[in-house]
Short mmCIF file of N, CA and C in Angstrom, two decimals:
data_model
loop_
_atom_site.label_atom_id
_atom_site.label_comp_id
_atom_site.label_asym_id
_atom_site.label_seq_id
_atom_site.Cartn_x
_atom_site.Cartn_y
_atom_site.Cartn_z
N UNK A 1 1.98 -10.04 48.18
CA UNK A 1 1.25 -10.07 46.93
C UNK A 1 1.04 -11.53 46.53
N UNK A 2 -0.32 -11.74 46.06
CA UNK A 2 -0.39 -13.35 45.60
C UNK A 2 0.09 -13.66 44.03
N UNK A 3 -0.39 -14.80 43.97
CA UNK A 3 0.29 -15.18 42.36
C UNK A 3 -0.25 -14.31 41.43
N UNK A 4 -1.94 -14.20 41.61
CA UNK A 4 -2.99 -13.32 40.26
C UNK A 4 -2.16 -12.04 40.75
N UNK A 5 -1.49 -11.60 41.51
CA UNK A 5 -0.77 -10.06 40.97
C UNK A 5 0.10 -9.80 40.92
N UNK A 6 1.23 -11.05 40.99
CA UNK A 6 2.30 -10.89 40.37
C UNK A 6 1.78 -11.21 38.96
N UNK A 7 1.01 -12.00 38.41
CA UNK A 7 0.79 -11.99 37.05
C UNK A 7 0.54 -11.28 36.74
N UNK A 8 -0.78 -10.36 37.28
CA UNK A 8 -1.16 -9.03 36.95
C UNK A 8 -0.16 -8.34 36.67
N UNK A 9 0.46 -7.93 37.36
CA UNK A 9 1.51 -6.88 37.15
C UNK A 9 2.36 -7.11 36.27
N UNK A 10 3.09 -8.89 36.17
CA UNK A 10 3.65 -9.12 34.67
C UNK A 10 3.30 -8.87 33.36
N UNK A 11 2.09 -9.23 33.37
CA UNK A 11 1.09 -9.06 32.17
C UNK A 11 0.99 -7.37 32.02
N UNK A 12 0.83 -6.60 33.21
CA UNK A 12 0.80 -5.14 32.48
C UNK A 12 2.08 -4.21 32.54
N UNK A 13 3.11 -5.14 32.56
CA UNK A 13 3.98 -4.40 32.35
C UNK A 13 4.92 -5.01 30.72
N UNK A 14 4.18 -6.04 30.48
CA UNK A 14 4.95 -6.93 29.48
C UNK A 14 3.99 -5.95 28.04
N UNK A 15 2.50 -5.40 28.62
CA UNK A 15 1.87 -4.65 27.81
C UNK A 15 2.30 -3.26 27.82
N UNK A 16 2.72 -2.80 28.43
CA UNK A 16 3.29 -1.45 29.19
C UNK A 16 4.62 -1.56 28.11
N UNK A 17 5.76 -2.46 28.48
CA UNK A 17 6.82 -2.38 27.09
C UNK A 17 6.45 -2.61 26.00
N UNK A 18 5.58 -3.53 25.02
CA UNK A 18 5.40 -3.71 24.00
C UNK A 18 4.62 -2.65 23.13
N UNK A 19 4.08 -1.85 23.73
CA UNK A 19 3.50 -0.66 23.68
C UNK A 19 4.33 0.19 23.29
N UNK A 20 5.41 0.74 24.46
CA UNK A 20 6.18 1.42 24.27
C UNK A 20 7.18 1.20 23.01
N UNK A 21 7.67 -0.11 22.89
CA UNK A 21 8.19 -0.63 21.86
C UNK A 21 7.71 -0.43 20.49
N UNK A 22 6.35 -0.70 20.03
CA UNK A 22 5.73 0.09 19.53
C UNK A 22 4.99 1.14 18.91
N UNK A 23 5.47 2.18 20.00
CA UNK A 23 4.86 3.52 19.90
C UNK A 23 6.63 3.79 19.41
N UNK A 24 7.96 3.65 19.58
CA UNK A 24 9.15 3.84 19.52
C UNK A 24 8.98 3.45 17.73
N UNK A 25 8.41 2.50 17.25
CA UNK A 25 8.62 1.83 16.45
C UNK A 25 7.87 2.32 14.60
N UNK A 26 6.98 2.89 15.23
CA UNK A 26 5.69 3.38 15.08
C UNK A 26 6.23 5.06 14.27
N UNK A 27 6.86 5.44 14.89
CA UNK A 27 7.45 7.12 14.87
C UNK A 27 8.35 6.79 13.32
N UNK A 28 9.01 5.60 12.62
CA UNK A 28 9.84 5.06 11.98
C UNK A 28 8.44 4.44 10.99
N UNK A 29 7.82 4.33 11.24
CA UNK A 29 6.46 2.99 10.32
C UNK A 29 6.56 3.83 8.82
N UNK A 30 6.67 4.85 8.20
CA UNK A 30 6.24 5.51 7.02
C UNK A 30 7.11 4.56 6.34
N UNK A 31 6.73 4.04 5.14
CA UNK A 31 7.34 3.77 4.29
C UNK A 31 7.02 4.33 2.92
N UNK A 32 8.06 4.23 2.50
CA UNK A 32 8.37 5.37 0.90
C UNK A 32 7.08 4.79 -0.04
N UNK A 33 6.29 5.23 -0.59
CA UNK A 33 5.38 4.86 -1.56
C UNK A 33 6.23 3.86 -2.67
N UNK A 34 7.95 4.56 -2.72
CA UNK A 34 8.28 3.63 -3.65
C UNK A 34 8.53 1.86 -2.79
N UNK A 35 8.77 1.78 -1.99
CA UNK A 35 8.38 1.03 -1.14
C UNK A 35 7.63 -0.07 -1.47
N UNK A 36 6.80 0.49 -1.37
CA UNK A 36 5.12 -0.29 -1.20
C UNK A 36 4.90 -0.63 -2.16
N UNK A 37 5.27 0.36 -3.48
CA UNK A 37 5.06 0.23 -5.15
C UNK A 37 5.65 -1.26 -5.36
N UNK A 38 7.22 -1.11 -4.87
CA UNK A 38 7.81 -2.33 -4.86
C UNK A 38 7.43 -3.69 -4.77
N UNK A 39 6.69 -3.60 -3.37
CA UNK A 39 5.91 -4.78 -2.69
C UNK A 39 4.99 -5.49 -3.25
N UNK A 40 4.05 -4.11 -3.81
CA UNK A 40 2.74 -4.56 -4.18
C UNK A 40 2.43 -4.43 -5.70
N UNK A 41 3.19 -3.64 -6.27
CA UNK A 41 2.71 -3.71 -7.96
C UNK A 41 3.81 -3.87 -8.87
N UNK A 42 4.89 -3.90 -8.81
CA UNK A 42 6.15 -3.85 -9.65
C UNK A 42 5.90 -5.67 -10.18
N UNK A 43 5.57 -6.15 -10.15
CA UNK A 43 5.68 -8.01 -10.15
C UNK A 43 4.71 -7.60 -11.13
N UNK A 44 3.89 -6.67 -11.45
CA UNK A 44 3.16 -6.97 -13.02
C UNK A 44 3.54 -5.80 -13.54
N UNK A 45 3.49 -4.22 -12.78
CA UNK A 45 3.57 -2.85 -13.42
C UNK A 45 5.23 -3.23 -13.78
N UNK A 46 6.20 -3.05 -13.28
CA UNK A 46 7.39 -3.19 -13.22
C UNK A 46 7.45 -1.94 -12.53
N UNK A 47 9.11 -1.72 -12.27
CA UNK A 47 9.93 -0.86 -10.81
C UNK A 47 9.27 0.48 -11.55
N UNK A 48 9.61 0.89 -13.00
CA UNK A 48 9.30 1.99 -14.13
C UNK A 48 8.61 2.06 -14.19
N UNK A 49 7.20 1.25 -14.03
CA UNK A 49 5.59 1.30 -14.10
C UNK A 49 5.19 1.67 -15.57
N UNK A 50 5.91 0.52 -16.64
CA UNK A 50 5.92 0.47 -18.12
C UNK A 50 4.82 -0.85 -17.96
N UNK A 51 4.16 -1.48 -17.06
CA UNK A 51 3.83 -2.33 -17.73
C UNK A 51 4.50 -3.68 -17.82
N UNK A 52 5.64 -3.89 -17.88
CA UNK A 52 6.19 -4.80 -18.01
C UNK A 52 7.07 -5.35 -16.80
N UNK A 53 6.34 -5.72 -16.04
CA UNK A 53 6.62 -6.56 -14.84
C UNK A 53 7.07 -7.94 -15.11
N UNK A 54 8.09 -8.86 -14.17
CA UNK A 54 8.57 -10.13 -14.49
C UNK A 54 7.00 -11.27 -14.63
N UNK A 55 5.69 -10.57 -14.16
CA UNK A 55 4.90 -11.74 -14.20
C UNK A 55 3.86 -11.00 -15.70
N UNK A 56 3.84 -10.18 -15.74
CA UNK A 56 2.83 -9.40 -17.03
C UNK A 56 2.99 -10.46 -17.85
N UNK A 57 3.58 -11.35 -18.36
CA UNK A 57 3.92 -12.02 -19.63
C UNK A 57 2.50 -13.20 -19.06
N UNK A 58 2.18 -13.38 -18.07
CA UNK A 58 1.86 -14.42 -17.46
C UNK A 58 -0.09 -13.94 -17.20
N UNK A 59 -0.31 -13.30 -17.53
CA UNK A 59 -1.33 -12.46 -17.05
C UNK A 59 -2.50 -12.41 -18.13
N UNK A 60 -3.75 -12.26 -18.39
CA UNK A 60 -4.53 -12.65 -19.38
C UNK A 60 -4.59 -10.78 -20.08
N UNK A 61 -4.88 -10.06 -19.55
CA UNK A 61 -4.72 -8.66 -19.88
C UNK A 61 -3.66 -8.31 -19.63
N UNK A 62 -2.72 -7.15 -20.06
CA UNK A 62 -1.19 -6.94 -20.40
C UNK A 62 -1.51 -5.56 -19.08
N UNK A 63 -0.99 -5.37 -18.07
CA UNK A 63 -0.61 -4.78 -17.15
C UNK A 63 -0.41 -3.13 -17.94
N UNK A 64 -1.21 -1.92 -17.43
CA UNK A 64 -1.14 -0.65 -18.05
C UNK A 64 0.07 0.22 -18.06
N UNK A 65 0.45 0.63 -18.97
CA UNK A 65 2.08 1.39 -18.73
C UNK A 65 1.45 3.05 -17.82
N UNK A 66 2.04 2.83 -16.83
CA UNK A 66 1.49 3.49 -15.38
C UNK A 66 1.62 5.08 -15.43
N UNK A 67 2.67 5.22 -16.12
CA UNK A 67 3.56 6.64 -16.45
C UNK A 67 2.91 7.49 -17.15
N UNK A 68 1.28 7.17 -18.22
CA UNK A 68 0.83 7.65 -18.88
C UNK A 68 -0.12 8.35 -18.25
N UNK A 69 -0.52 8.00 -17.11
CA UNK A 69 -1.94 8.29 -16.51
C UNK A 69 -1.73 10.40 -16.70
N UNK A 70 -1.05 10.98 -16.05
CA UNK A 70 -1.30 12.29 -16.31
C UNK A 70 -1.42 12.55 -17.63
N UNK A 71 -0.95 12.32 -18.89
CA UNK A 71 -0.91 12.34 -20.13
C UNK A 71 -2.53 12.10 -20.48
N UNK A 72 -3.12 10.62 -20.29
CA UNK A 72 -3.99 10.42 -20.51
C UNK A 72 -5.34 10.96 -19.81
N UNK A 73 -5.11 12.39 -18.83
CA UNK A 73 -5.82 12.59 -17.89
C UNK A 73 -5.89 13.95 -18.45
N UNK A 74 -5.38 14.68 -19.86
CA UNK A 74 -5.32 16.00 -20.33
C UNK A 74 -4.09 16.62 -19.34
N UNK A 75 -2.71 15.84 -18.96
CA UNK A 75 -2.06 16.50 -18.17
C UNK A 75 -2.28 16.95 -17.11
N UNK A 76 -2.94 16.44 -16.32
CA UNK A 76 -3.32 16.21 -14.44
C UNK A 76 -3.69 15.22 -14.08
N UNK A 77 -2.35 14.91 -12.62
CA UNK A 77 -2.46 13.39 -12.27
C UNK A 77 -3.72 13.60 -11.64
N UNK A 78 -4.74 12.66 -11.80
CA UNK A 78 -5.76 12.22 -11.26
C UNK A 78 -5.68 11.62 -9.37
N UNK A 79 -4.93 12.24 -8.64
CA UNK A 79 -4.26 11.51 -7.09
C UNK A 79 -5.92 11.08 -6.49
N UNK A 80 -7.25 11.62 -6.64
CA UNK A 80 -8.59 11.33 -5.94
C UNK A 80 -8.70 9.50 -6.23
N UNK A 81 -9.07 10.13 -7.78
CA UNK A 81 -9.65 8.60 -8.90
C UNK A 81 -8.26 7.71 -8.61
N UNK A 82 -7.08 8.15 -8.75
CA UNK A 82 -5.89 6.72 -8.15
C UNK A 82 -6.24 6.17 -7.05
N UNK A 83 -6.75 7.10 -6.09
CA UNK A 83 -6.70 6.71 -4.60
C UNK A 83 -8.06 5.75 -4.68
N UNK A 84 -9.00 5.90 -4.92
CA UNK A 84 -10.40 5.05 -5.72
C UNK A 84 -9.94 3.77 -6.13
N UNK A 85 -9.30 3.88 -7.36
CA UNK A 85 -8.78 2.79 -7.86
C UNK A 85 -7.80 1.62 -7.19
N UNK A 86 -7.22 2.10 -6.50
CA UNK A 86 -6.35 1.04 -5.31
C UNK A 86 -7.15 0.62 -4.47
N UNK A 87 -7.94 1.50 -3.78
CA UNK A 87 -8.57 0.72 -2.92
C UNK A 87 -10.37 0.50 -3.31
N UNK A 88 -9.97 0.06 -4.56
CA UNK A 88 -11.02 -0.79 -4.82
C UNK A 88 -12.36 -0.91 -5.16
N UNK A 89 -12.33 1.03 -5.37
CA UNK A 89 -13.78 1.72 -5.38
C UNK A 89 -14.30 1.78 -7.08
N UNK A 90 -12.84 1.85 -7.72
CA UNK A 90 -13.31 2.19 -9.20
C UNK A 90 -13.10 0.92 -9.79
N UNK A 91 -13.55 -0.02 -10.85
CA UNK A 91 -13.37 -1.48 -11.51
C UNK A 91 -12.36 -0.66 -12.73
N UNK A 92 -11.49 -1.73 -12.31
CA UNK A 92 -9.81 -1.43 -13.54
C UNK A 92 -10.13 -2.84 -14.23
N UNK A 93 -10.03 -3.19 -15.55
CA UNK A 93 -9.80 -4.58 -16.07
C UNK A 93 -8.92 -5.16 -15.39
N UNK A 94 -8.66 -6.42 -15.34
CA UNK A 94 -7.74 -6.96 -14.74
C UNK A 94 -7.04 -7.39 -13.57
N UNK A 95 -7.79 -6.36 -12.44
CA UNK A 95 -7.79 -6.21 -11.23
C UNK A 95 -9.08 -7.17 -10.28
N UNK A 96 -9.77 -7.63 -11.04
CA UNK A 96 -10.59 -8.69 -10.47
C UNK A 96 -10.78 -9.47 -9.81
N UNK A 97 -10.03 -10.23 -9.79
CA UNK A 97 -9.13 -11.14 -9.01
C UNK A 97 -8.70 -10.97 -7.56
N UNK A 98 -7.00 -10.93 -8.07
CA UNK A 98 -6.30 -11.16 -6.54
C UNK A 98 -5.59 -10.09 -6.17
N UNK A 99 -5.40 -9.08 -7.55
CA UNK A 99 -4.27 -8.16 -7.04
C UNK A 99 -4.52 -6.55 -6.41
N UNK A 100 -4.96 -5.86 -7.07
CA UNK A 100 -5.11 -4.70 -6.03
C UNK A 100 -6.24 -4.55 -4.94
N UNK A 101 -7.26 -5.37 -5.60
CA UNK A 101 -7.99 -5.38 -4.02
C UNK A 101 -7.65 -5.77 -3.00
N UNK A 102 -7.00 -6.99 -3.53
CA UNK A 102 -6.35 -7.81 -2.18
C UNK A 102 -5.41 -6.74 -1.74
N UNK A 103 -4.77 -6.00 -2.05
CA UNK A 103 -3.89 -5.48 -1.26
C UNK A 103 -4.72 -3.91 -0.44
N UNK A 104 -5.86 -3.80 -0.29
CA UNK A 104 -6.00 -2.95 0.10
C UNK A 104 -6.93 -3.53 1.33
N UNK A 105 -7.27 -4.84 1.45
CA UNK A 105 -7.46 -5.98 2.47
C UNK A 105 -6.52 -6.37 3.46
N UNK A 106 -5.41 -6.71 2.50
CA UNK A 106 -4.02 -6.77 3.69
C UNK A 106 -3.40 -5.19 4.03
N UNK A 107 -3.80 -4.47 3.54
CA UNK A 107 -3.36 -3.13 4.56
C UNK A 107 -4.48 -2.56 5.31
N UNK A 108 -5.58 -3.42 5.43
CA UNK A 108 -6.45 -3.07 6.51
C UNK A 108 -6.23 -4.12 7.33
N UNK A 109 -5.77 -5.09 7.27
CA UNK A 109 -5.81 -6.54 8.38
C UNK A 109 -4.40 -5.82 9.17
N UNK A 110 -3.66 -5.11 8.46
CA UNK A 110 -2.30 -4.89 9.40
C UNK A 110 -2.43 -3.45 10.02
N UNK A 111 -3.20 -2.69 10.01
CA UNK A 111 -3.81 -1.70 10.91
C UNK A 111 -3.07 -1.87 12.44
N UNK A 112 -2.63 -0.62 13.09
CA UNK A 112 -2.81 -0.97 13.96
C UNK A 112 -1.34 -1.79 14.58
N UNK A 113 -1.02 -2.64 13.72
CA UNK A 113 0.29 -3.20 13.91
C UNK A 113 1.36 -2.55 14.22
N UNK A 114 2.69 -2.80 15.10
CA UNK A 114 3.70 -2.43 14.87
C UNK A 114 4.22 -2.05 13.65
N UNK A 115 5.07 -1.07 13.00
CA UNK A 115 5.50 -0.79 11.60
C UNK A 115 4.58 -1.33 10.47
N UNK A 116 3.43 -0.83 10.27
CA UNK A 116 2.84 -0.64 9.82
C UNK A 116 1.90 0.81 9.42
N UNK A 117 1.57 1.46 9.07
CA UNK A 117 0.61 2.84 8.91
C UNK A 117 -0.40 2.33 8.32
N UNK A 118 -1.81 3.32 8.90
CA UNK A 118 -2.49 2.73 8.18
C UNK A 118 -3.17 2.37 6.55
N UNK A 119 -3.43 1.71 6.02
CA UNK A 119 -4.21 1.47 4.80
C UNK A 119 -4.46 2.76 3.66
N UNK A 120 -4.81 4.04 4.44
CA UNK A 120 -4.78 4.71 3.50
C UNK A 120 -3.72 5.67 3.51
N UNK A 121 -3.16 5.59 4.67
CA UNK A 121 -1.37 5.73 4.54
C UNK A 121 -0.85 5.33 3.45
N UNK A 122 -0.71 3.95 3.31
CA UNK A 122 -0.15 2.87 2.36
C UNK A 122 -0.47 3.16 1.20
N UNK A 123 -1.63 3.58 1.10
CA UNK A 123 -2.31 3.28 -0.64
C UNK A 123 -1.58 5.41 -0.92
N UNK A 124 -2.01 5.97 -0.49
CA UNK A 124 -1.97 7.64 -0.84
C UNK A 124 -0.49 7.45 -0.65
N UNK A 125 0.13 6.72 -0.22
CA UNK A 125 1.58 6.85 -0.39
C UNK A 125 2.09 6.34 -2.01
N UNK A 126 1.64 4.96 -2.17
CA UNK A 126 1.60 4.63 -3.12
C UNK A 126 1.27 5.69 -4.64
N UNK A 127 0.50 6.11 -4.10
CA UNK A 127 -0.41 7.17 -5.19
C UNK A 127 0.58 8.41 -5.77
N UNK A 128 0.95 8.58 -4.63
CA UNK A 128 2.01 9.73 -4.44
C UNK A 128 3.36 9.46 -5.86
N UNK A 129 4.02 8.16 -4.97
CA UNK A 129 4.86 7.33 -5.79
C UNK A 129 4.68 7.55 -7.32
N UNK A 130 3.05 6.98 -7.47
CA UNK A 130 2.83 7.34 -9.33
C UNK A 130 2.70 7.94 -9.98
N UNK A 131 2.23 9.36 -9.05
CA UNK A 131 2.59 10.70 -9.58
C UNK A 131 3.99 10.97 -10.15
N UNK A 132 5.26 10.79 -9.20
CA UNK A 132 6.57 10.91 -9.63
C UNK A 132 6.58 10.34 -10.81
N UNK A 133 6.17 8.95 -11.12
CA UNK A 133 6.47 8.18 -12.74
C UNK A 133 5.91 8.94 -13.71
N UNK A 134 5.22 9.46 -14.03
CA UNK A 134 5.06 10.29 -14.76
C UNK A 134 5.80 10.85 -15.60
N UNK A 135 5.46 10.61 -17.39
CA UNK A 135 6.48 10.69 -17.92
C UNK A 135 6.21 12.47 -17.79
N UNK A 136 7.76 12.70 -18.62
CA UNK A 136 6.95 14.84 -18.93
C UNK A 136 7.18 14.98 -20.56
N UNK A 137 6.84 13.76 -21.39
CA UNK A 137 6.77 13.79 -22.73
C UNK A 137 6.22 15.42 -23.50
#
């Protein structure tokens, strides 16, 4: 065998494990909506989704207390119009900027990735998550 197939063969077997590694890795990728909530909105919503996140103080519009949405929906979580709203379809005040669109950009750039799911994995997980907050006032 010459050098191009011992490389060959390095190269498809180095793709052959990372794959596998991957696909092993992959079976584990779900992460908890509370998770993601964590990651991506608690820094203005807070962990409770009151609104009062460590950066809300910092923010030109005051971050929405999250827990109300079925309340304010005649008592049915809205899971379609949430799923809209994260990724970017419906205009929220405040969201203009950098924060939830952007995050529905970086869960399409990581597609595809090791431990990762995809984008609307991420977001309907999320969605899921805000259903639970929900107060039952």
């Amino acid at each position: 065998m010459d050098v191009s197939g011992i490389v060959s063969t390095h190269t498809n077997l180095s793709l052959f494990m990372s794959s596998a590694a991957c696909a092993e890795q992959t079976s584990e990728a779900i992460v908890s909506g509370a998770d993601e909530y964590t990651w991506n909105c608690s820094t203005c919503h807070s962990q409770a989704g009151k609104g009062n996140g460590p950066l809300a103080a910092l923010l030109i519009k005051n971050p929405s207390d999250l827990t109300h949405i079925s309340r304010d929906n005649g008592g049915i979580f809205p899971s379609q119009h949430m799923f809209e709203v994260n990724v970017g379809r419906k205009d929220i005040p405040g969201h203009q900027t950098f924060q939830i669109l952007g995050s529905w950009d970086r869960f399409r750039q990581t597609e595809g990735q090791c431990d990762y799911n995809s984008a609307e994995t991420r977001i309907r997980e999320i969605v899921n998550y805000l259903e639970s907050l929900q107060a039952t006032e």
